[in-house]
mmCIF file of C-alpha atoms in Angstrom:
data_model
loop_
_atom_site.group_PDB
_atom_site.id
_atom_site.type_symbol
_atom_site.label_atom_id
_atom_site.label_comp_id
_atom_site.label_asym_id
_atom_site.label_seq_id
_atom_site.Cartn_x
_atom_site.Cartn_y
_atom_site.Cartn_z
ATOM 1 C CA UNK W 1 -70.775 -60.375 -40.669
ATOM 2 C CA UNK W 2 -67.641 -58.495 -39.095
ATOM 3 C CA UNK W 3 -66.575 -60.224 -36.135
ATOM 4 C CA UNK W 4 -64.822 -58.323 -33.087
ATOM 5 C CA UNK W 5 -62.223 -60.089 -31.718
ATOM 6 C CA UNK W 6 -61.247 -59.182 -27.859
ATOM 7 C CA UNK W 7 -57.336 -59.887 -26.980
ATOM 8 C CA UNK W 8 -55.126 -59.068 -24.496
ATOM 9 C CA UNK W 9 -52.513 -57.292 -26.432
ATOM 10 C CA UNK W 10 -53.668 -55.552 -28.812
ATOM 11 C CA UNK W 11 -51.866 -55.585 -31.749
ATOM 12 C CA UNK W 12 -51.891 -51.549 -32.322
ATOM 13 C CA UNK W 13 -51.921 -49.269 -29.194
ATOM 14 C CA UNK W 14 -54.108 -47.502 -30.356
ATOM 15 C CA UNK W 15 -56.639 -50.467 -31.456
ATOM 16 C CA UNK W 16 -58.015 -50.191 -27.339
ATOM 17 C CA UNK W 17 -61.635 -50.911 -27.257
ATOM 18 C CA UNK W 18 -62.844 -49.019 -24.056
ATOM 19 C CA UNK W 19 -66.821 -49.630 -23.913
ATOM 20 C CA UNK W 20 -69.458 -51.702 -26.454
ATOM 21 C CA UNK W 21 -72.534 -49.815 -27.255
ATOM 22 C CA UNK W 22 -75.625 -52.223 -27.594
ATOM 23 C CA UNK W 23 -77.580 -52.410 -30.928
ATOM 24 C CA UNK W 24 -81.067 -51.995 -31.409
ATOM 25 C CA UNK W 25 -83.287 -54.632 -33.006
ATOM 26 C CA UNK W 26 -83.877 -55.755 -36.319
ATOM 27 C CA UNK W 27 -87.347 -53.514 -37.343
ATOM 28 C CA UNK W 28 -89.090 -57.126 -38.808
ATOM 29 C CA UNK W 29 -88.433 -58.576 -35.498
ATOM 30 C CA UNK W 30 -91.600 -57.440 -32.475
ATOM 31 C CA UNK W 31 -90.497 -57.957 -29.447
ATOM 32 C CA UNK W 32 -92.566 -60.630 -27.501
ATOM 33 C CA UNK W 33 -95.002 -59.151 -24.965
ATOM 34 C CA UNK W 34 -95.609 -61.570 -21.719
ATOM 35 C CA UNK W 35 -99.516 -62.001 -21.424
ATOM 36 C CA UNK W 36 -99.581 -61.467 -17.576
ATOM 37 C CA UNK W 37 -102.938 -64.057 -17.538
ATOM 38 C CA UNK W 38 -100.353 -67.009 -18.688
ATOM 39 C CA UNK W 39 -99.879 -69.277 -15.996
ATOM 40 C CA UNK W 40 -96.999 -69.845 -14.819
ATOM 41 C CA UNK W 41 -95.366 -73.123 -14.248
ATOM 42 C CA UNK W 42 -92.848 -73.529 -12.267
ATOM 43 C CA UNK W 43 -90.037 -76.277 -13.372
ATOM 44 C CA UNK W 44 -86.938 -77.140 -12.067
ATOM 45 C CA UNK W 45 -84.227 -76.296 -14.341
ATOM 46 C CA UNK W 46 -81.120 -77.629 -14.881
ATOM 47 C CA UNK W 47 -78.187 -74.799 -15.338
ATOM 48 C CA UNK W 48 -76.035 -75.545 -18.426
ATOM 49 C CA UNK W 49 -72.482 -73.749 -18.976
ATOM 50 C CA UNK W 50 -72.297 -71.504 -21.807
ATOM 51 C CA UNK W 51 -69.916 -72.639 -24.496
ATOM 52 C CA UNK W 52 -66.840 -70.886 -24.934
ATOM 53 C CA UNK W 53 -66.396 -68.485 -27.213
ATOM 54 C CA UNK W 54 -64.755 -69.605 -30.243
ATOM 55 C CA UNK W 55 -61.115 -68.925 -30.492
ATOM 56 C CA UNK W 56 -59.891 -66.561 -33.177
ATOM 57 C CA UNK W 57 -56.419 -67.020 -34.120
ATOM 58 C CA UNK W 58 -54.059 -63.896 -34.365
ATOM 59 C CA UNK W 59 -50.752 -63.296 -35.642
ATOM 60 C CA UNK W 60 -47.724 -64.157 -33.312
ATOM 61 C CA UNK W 61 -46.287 -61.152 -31.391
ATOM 62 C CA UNK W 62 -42.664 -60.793 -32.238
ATOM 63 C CA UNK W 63 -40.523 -59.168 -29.756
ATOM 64 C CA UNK W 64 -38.247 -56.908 -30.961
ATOM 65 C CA UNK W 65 -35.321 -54.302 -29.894
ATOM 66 C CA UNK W 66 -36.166 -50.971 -29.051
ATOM 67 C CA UNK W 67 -34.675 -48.658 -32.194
ATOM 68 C CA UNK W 68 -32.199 -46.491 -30.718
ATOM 69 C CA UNK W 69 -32.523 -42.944 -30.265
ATOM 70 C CA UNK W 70 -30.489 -40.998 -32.569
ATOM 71 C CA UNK W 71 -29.534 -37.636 -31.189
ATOM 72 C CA UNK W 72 -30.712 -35.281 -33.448
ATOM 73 C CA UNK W 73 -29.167 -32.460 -35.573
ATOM 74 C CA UNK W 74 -30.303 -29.005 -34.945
ATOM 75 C CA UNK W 75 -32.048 -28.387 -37.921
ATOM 76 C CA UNK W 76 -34.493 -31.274 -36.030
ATOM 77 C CA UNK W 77 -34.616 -30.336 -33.079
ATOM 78 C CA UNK W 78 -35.640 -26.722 -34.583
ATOM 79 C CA UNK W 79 -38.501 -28.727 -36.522
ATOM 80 C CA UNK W 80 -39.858 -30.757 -33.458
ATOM 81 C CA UNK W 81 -39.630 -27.519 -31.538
ATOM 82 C CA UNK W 82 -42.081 -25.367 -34.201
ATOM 83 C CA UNK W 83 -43.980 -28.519 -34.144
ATOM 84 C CA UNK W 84 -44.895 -28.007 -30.253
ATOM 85 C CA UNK W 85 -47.177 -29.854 -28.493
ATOM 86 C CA UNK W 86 -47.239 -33.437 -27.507
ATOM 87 C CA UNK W 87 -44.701 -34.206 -30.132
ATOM 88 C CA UNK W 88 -42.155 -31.939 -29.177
ATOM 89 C CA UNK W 89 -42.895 -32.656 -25.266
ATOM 90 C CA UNK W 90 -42.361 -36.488 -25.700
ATOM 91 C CA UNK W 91 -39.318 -35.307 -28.313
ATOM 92 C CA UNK W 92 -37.472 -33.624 -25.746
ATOM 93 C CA UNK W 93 -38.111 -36.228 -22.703
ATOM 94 C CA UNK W 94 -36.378 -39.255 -25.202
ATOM 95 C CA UNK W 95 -33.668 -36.533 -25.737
ATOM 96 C CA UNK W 96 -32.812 -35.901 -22.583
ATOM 97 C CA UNK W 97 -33.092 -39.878 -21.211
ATOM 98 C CA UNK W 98 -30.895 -39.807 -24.471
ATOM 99 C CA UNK W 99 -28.536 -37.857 -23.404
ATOM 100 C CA UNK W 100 -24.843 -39.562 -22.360
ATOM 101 C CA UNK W 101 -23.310 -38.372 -19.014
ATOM 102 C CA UNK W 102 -20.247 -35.492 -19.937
ATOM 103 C CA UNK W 103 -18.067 -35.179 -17.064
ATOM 104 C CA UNK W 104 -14.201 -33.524 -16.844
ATOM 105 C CA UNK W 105 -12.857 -36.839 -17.089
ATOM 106 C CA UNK W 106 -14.201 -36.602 -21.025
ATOM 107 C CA UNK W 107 -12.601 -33.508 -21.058
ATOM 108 C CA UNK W 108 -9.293 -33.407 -20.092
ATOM 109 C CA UNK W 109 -8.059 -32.658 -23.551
ATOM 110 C CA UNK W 110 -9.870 -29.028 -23.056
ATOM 111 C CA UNK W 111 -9.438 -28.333 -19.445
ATOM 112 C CA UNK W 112 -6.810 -25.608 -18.907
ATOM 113 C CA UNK W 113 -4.258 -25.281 -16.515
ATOM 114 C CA UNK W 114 -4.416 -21.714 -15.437
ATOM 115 C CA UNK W 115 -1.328 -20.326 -13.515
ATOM 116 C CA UNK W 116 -2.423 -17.691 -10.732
ATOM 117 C CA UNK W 117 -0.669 -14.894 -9.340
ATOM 118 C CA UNK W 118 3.308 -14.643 -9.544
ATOM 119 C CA UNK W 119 5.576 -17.330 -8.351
ATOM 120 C CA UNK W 120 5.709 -17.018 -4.549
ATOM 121 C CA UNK W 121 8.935 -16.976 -2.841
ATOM 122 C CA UNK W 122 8.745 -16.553 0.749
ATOM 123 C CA UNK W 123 13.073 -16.625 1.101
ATOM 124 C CA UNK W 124 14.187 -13.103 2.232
ATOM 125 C CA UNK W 125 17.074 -11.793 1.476
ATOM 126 C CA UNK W 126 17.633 -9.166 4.807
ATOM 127 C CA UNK W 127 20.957 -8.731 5.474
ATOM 128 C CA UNK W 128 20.452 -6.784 8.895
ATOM 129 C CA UNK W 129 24.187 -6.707 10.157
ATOM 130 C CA UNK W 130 25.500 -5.503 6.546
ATOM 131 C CA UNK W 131 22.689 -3.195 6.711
ATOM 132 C CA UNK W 132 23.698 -1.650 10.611
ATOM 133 C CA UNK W 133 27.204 -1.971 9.652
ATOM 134 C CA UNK W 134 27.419 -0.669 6.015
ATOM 135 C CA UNK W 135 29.318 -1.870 2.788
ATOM 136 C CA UNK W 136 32.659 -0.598 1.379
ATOM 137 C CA UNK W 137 33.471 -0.619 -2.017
ATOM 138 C CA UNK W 138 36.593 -3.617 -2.931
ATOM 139 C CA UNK W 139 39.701 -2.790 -4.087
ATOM 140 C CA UNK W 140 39.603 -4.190 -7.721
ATOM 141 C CA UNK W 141 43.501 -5.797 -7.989
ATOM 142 C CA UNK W 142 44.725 -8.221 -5.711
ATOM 143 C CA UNK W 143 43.966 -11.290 -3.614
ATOM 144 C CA UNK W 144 44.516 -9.117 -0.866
ATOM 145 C CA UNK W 145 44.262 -5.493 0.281
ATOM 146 C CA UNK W 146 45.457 -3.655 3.612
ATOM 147 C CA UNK W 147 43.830 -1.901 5.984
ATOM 148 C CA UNK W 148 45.805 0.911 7.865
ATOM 149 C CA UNK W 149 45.011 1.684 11.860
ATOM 150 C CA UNK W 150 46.266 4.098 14.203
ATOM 151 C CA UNK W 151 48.386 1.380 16.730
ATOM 152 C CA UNK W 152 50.126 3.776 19.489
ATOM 153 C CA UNK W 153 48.973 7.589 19.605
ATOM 154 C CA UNK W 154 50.837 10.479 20.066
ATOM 155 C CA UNK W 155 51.960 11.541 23.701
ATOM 156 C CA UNK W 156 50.475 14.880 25.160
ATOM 157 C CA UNK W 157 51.820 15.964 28.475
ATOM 158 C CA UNK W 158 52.153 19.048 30.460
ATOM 159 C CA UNK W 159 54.975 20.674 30.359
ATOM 160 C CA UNK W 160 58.056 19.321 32.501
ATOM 161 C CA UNK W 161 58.977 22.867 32.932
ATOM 162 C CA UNK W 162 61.116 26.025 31.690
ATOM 163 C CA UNK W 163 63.818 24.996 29.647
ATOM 164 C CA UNK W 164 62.950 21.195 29.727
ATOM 165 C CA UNK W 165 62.283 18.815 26.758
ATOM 166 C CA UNK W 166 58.231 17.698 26.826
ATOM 167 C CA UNK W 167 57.350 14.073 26.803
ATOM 168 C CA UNK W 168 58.174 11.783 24.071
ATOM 169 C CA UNK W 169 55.805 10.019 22.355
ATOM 170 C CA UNK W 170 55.207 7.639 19.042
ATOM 171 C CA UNK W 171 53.016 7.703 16.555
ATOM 172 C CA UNK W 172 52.835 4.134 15.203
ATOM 173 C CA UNK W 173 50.562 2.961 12.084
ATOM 174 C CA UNK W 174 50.083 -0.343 11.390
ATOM 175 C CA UNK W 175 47.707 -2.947 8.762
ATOM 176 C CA UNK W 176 45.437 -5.477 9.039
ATOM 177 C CA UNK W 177 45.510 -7.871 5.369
ATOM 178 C CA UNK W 178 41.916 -8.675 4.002
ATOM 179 C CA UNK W 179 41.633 -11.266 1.990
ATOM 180 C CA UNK W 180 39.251 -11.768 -0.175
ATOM 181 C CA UNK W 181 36.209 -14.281 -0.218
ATOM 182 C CA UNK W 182 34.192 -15.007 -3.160
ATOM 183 C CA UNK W 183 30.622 -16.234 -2.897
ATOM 184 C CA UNK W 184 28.540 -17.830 -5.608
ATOM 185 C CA UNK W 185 26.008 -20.628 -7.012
ATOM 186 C CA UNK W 186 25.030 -21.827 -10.630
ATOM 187 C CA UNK W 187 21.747 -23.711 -12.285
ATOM 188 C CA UNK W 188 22.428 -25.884 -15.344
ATOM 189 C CA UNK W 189 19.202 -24.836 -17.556
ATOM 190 C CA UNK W 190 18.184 -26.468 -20.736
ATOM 191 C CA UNK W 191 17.087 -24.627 -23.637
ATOM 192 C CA UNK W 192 13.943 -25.161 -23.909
ATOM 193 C CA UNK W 193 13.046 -24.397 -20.088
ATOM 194 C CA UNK W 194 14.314 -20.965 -21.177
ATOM 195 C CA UNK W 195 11.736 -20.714 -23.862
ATOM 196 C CA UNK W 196 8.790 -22.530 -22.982
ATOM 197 C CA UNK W 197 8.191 -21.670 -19.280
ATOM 198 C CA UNK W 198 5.725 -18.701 -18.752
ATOM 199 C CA UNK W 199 6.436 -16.944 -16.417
ATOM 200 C CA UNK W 200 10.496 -17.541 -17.790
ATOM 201 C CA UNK W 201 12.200 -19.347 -15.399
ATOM 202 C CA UNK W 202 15.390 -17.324 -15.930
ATOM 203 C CA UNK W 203 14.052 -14.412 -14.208
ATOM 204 C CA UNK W 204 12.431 -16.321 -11.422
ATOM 205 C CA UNK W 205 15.990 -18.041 -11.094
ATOM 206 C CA UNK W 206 18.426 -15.220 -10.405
ATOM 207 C CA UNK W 207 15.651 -13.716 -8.387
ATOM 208 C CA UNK W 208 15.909 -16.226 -6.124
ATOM 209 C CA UNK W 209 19.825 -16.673 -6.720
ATOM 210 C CA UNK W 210 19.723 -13.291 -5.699
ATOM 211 C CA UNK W 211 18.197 -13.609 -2.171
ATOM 212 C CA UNK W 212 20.630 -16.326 -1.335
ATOM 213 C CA UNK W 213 23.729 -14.697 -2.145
ATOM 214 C CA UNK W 214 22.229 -11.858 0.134
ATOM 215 C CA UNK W 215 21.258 -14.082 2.961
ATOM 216 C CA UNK W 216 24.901 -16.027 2.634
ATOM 217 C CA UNK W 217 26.864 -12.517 3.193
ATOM 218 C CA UNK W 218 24.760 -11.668 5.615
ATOM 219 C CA UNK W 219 25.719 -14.962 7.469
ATOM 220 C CA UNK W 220 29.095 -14.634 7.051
ATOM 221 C CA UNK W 221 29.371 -11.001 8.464
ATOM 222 C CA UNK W 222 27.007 -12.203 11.524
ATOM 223 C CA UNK W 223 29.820 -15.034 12.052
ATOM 224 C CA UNK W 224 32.653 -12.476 12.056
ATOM 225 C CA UNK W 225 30.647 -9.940 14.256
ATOM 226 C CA UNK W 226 29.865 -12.541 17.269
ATOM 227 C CA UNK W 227 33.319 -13.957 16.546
ATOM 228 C CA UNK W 228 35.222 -10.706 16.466
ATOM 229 C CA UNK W 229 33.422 -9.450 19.566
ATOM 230 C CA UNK W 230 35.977 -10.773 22.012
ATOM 231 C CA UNK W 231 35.401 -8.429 24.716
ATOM 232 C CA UNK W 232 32.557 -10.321 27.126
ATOM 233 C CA UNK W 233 30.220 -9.382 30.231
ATOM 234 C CA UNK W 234 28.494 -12.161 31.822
ATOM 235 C CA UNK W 235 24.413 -12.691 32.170
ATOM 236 C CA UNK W 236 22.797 -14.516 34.160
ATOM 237 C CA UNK W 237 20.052 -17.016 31.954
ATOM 238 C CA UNK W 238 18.421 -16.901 35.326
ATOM 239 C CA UNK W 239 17.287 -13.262 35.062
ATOM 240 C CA UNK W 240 15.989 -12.892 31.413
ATOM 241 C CA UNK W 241 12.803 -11.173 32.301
ATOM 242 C CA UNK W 242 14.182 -9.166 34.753
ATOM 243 C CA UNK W 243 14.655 -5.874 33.549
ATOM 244 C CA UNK W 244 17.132 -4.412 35.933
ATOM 245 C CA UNK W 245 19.027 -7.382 34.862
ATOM 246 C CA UNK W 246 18.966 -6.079 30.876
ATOM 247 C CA UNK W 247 19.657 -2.170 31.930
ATOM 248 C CA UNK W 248 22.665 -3.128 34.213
ATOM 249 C CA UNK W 249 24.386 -5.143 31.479
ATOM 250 C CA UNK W 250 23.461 -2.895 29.143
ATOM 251 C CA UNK W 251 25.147 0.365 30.791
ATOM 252 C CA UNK W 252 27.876 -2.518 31.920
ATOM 253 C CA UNK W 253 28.559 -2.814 28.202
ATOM 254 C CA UNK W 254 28.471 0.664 27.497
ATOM 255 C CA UNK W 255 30.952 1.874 30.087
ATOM 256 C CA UNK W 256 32.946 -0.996 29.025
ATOM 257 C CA UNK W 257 32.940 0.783 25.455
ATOM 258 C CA UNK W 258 33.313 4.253 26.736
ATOM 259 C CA UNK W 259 36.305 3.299 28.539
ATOM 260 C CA UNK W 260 38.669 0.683 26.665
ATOM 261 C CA UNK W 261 37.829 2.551 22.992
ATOM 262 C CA UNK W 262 39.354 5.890 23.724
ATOM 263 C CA UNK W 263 35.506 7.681 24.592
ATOM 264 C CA UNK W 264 33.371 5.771 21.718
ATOM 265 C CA UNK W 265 30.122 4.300 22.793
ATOM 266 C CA UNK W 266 27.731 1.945 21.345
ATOM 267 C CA UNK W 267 25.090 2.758 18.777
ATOM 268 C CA UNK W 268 23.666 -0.284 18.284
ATOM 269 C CA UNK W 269 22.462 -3.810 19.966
ATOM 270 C CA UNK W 270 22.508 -6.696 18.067
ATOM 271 C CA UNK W 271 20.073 -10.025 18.626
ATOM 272 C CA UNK W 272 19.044 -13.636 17.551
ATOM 273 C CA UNK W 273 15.585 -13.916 17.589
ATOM 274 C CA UNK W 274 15.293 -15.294 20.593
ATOM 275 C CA UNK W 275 17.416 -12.946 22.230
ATOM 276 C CA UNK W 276 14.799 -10.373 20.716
ATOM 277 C CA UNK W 277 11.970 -12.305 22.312
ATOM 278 C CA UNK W 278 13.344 -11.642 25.659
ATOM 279 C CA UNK W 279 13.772 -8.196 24.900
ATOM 280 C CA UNK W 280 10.696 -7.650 23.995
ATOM 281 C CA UNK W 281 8.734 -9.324 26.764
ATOM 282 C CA UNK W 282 10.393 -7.393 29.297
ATOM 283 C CA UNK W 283 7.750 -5.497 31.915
ATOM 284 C CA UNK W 284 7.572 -3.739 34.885
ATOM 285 C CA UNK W 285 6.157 -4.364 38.271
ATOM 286 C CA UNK W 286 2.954 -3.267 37.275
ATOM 287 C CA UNK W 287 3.063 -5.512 34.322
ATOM 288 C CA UNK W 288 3.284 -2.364 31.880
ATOM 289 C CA UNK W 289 5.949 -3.483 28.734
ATOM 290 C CA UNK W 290 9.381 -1.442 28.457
ATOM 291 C CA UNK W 291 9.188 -1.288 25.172
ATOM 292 C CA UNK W 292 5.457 -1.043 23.623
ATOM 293 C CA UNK W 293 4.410 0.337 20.248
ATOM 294 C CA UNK W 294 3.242 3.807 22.408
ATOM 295 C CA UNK W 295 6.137 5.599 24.492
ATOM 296 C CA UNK W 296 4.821 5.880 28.031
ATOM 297 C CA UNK W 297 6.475 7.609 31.208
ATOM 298 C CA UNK W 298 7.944 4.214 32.284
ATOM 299 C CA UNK W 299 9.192 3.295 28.497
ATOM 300 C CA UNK W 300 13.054 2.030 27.750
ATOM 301 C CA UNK W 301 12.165 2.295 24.284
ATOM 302 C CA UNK W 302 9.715 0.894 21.292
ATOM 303 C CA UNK W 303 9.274 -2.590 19.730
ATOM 304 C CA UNK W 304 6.846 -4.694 18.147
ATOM 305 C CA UNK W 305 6.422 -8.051 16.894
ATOM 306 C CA UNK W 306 5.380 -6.674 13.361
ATOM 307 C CA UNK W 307 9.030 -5.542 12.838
ATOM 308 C CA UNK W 308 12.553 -5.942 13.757
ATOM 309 C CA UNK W 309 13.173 -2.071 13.272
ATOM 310 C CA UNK W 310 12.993 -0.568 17.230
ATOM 311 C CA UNK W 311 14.735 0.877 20.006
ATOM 312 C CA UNK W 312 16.214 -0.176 23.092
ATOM 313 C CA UNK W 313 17.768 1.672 25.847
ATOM 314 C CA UNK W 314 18.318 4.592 23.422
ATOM 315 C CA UNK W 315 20.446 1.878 21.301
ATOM 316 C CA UNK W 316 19.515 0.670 18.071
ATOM 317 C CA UNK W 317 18.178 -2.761 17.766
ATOM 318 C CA UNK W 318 19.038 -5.495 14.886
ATOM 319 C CA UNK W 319 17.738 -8.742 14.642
ATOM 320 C CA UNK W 320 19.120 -11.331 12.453
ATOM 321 C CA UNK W 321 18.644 -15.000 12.123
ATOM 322 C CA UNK W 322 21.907 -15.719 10.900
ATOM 323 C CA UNK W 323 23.239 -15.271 14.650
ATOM 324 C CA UNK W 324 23.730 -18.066 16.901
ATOM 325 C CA UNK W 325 21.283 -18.048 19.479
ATOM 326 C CA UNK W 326 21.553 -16.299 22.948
ATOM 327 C CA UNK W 327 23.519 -13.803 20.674
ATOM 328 C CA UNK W 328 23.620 -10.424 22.527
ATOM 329 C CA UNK W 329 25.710 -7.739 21.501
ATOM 330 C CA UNK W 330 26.077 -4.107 21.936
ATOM 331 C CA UNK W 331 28.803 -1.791 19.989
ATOM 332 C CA UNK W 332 29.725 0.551 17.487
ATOM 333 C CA UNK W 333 29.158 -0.402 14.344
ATOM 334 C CA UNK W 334 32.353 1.996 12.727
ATOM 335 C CA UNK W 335 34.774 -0.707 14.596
ATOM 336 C CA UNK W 336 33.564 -3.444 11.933
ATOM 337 C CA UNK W 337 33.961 -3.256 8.246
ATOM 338 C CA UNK W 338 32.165 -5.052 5.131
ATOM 339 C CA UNK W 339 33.926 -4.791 1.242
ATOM 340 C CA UNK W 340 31.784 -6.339 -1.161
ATOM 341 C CA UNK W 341 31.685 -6.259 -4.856
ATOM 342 C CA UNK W 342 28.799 -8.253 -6.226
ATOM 343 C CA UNK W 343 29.066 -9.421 -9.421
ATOM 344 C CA UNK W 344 25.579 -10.154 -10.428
ATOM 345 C CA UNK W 345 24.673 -12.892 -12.901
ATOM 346 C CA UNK W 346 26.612 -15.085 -15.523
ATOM 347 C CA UNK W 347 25.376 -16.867 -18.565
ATOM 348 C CA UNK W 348 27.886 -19.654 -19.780
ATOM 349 C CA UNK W 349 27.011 -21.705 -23.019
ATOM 350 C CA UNK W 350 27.305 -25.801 -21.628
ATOM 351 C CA UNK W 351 30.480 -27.893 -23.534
ATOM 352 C CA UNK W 352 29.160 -30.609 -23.106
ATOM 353 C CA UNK W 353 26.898 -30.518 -26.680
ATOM 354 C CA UNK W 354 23.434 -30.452 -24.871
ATOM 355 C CA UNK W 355 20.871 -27.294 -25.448
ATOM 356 C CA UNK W 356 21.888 -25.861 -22.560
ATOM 357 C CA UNK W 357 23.329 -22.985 -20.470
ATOM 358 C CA UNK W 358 25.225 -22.323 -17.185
ATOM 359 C CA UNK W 359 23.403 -20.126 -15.029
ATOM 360 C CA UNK W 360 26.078 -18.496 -12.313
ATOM 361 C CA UNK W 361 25.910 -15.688 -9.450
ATOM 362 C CA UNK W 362 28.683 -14.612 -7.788
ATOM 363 C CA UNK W 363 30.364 -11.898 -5.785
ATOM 364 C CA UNK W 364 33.098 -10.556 -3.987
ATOM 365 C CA UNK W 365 32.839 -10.527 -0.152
ATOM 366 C CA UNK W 366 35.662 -9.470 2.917
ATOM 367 C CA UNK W 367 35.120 -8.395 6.545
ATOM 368 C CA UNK W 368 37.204 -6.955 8.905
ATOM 369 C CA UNK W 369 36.786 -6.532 12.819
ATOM 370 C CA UNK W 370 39.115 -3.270 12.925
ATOM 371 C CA UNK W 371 38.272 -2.234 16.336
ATOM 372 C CA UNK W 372 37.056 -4.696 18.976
ATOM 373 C CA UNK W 373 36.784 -2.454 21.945
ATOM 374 C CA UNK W 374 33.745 -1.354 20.402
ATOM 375 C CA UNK W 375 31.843 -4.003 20.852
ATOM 376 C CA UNK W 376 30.931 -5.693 24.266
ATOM 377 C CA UNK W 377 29.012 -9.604 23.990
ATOM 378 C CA UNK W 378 27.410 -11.119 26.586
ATOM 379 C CA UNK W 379 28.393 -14.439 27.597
ATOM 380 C CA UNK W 380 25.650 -15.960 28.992
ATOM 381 C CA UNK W 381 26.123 -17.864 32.332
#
């Protein structure tokens, strides 16, 4: 007789028995008919508990490790994929609980570096006052050069009459001695920066050295300029918006000019920035500006914020931020003179035994303030 044994756990999952279908009787066996005349009797009976079922041993249930899931190669995964179905459905859910968590930190050996763009260098290297004022080429030889000047003109006179000598007069030339300044940096660069850098550092360095020696020249000329500028007109700080205030120190300056430089007047006036801030913000009664980007009826001239090139009572304006501030001058820029001779870059092998060179940039540099009564500075009071 096979005996069915109910457990808990079953010891397949797939040994589940869900429902028990009854069996029919053996065919030697009638089943007993009640004769409805038998009587009846009624007796009190006694309930006895059912014995329990006999206990069938089964085999222990050993607990063991879940086998790990190996990822698979792609020839499998190809095979559980044809496969379809169920299979490949449960397949692919243990893959992906599978799966180990990839993030850039597990990557760093792969993860590039990219370098966007150029090298930005926001130094400019304007040299506004060398710009106004011009360069002159340098005498090669010598420390030194001279500059000749006209010192005492001629005498021209009416005549003292028939038969009588004119006025005597000199002619006098004299010199002003230059001497000359020289101007220049160096980098110490190994070897391998040279090579290995991308973009190469040696262009991006004289570049740059480049700008600086433009912006030191530039500083030194400002210097000389405001220094050299001896002739002064006061203004009042008290009146920088005023206008009237600008346009009579302004024509101040330029009679100034007209009269103690022999009939020159100015071209040009020269500003710190925030010199050039006052200058610009300058308006009329109606609150109109003097100088706007458009030239109406009540304009002194043009200017804008986007750019230091602009006009100014008919005179040229140049800003530069190597001036000292409250810096306001107006002249002729033929009455001041800049000699440069740049010498660009130098490349110097190191002696010291290292892999490494001597990056230098250098020029010559000299100004001269030949003619001071052509410029007029205002000494602010």
């Amino acid at each position: 007789i096979a005996e069915i044994s109910l457990v808990a756990m079953p010891a397949f999952r797939d040994a589940v028995i869900t429902e028990i279908a009854a069996s029919e009787p053996d065919a030697d066996e009638s089943p007993t008919e009640d004769n409805p005349e038998e009587e009846i009797v009624s007796e009190e009976i006694t309930p006895v508990e059912a014995a329990a079922p006999a206990t069938v041993p089964t085999a222990p249930l050993v607990a063991a490790a879940a086998r790990p899931f190996v990822m698979p190669s792609a020839s499998e995964y190809i095979g559980k994929m044809l496969a379809g179905g169920a299979e490949f459905a449960e397949f692919n859910a243990r893959l992906r609980a599978a799966a180990p968590d990839v993030t850039t930190n597990d990557s760093i050996g792969i993860l590039p570096d990219p370098i966007v763009g150029s090298v930005y260098n926001n130094f400019r290297g304007l040299r506004p006052v060398i710009d106004a004022c011009g360069v002159r080429a340098l005498p090669q030889g010598g420390k030194q050069f001279r500059r000749p000047f006209v010192q005492t003109h001629a005498t021209i006179g009416a005549s003292n009459g028939e038969n009588v000598a004119l006025d005597a007069g000199q002619f006098i030339i004299d010199e002003e001695v230059v001497t000359k300044g020289v101007y220049g940096g160096y980098v110490k660069l190994s070897e391998e920066d040279m090579d290995w850098t991308q973009p190469e550092v040696l262009g991006l360095l004289l570049d740059d050295m480049a700008r600086i020696y433009a912006n030191e020249t530039d500083n030194v000329a400002a210097d000389a300029l405001a220094s050299g500028s001896t002739n002064t007109i006061n203004f009042d700080d008290a009146n920088y918006d005023d206008p009237a205030t600008w346009a009579d120190w302004v024509y101040a300056a330029a009679s100034s000019i007209l009269t103690s430089s022999n009939g020159n007047l100015p071209t040009h006036i020269f500003l710190d920035p925030l010199m050039w801030r006052r200058l610009g913000r300058l308006s009329d009664t109606s609150k109109r500006p003097l100088f706007p980007e458009v030239g109406p009826m009540n304009a002194f001239g043009s200017a804008s914020p986007s750019t230091t090139a602009a006009n100014a009572f008919g005179l040229t304006v140049v800003v530069d931020r190597n001036f000292a501030a409250n810096t306001l001058i107006v002249g002729d820029p033929s009455g001041f003179e800049i000699y440069e001779q740049q010498k660009g870059a130098l490349s110097v092998e190191a002696a010291d035994g290292s892999l490494s060179r001597y990056i230098k940039f250098r020029g010559y540099f000299a100004t001269l303030m030949l003619d001071a009564s052509k410029f007029v500075k205002a000494a602010i009071v």
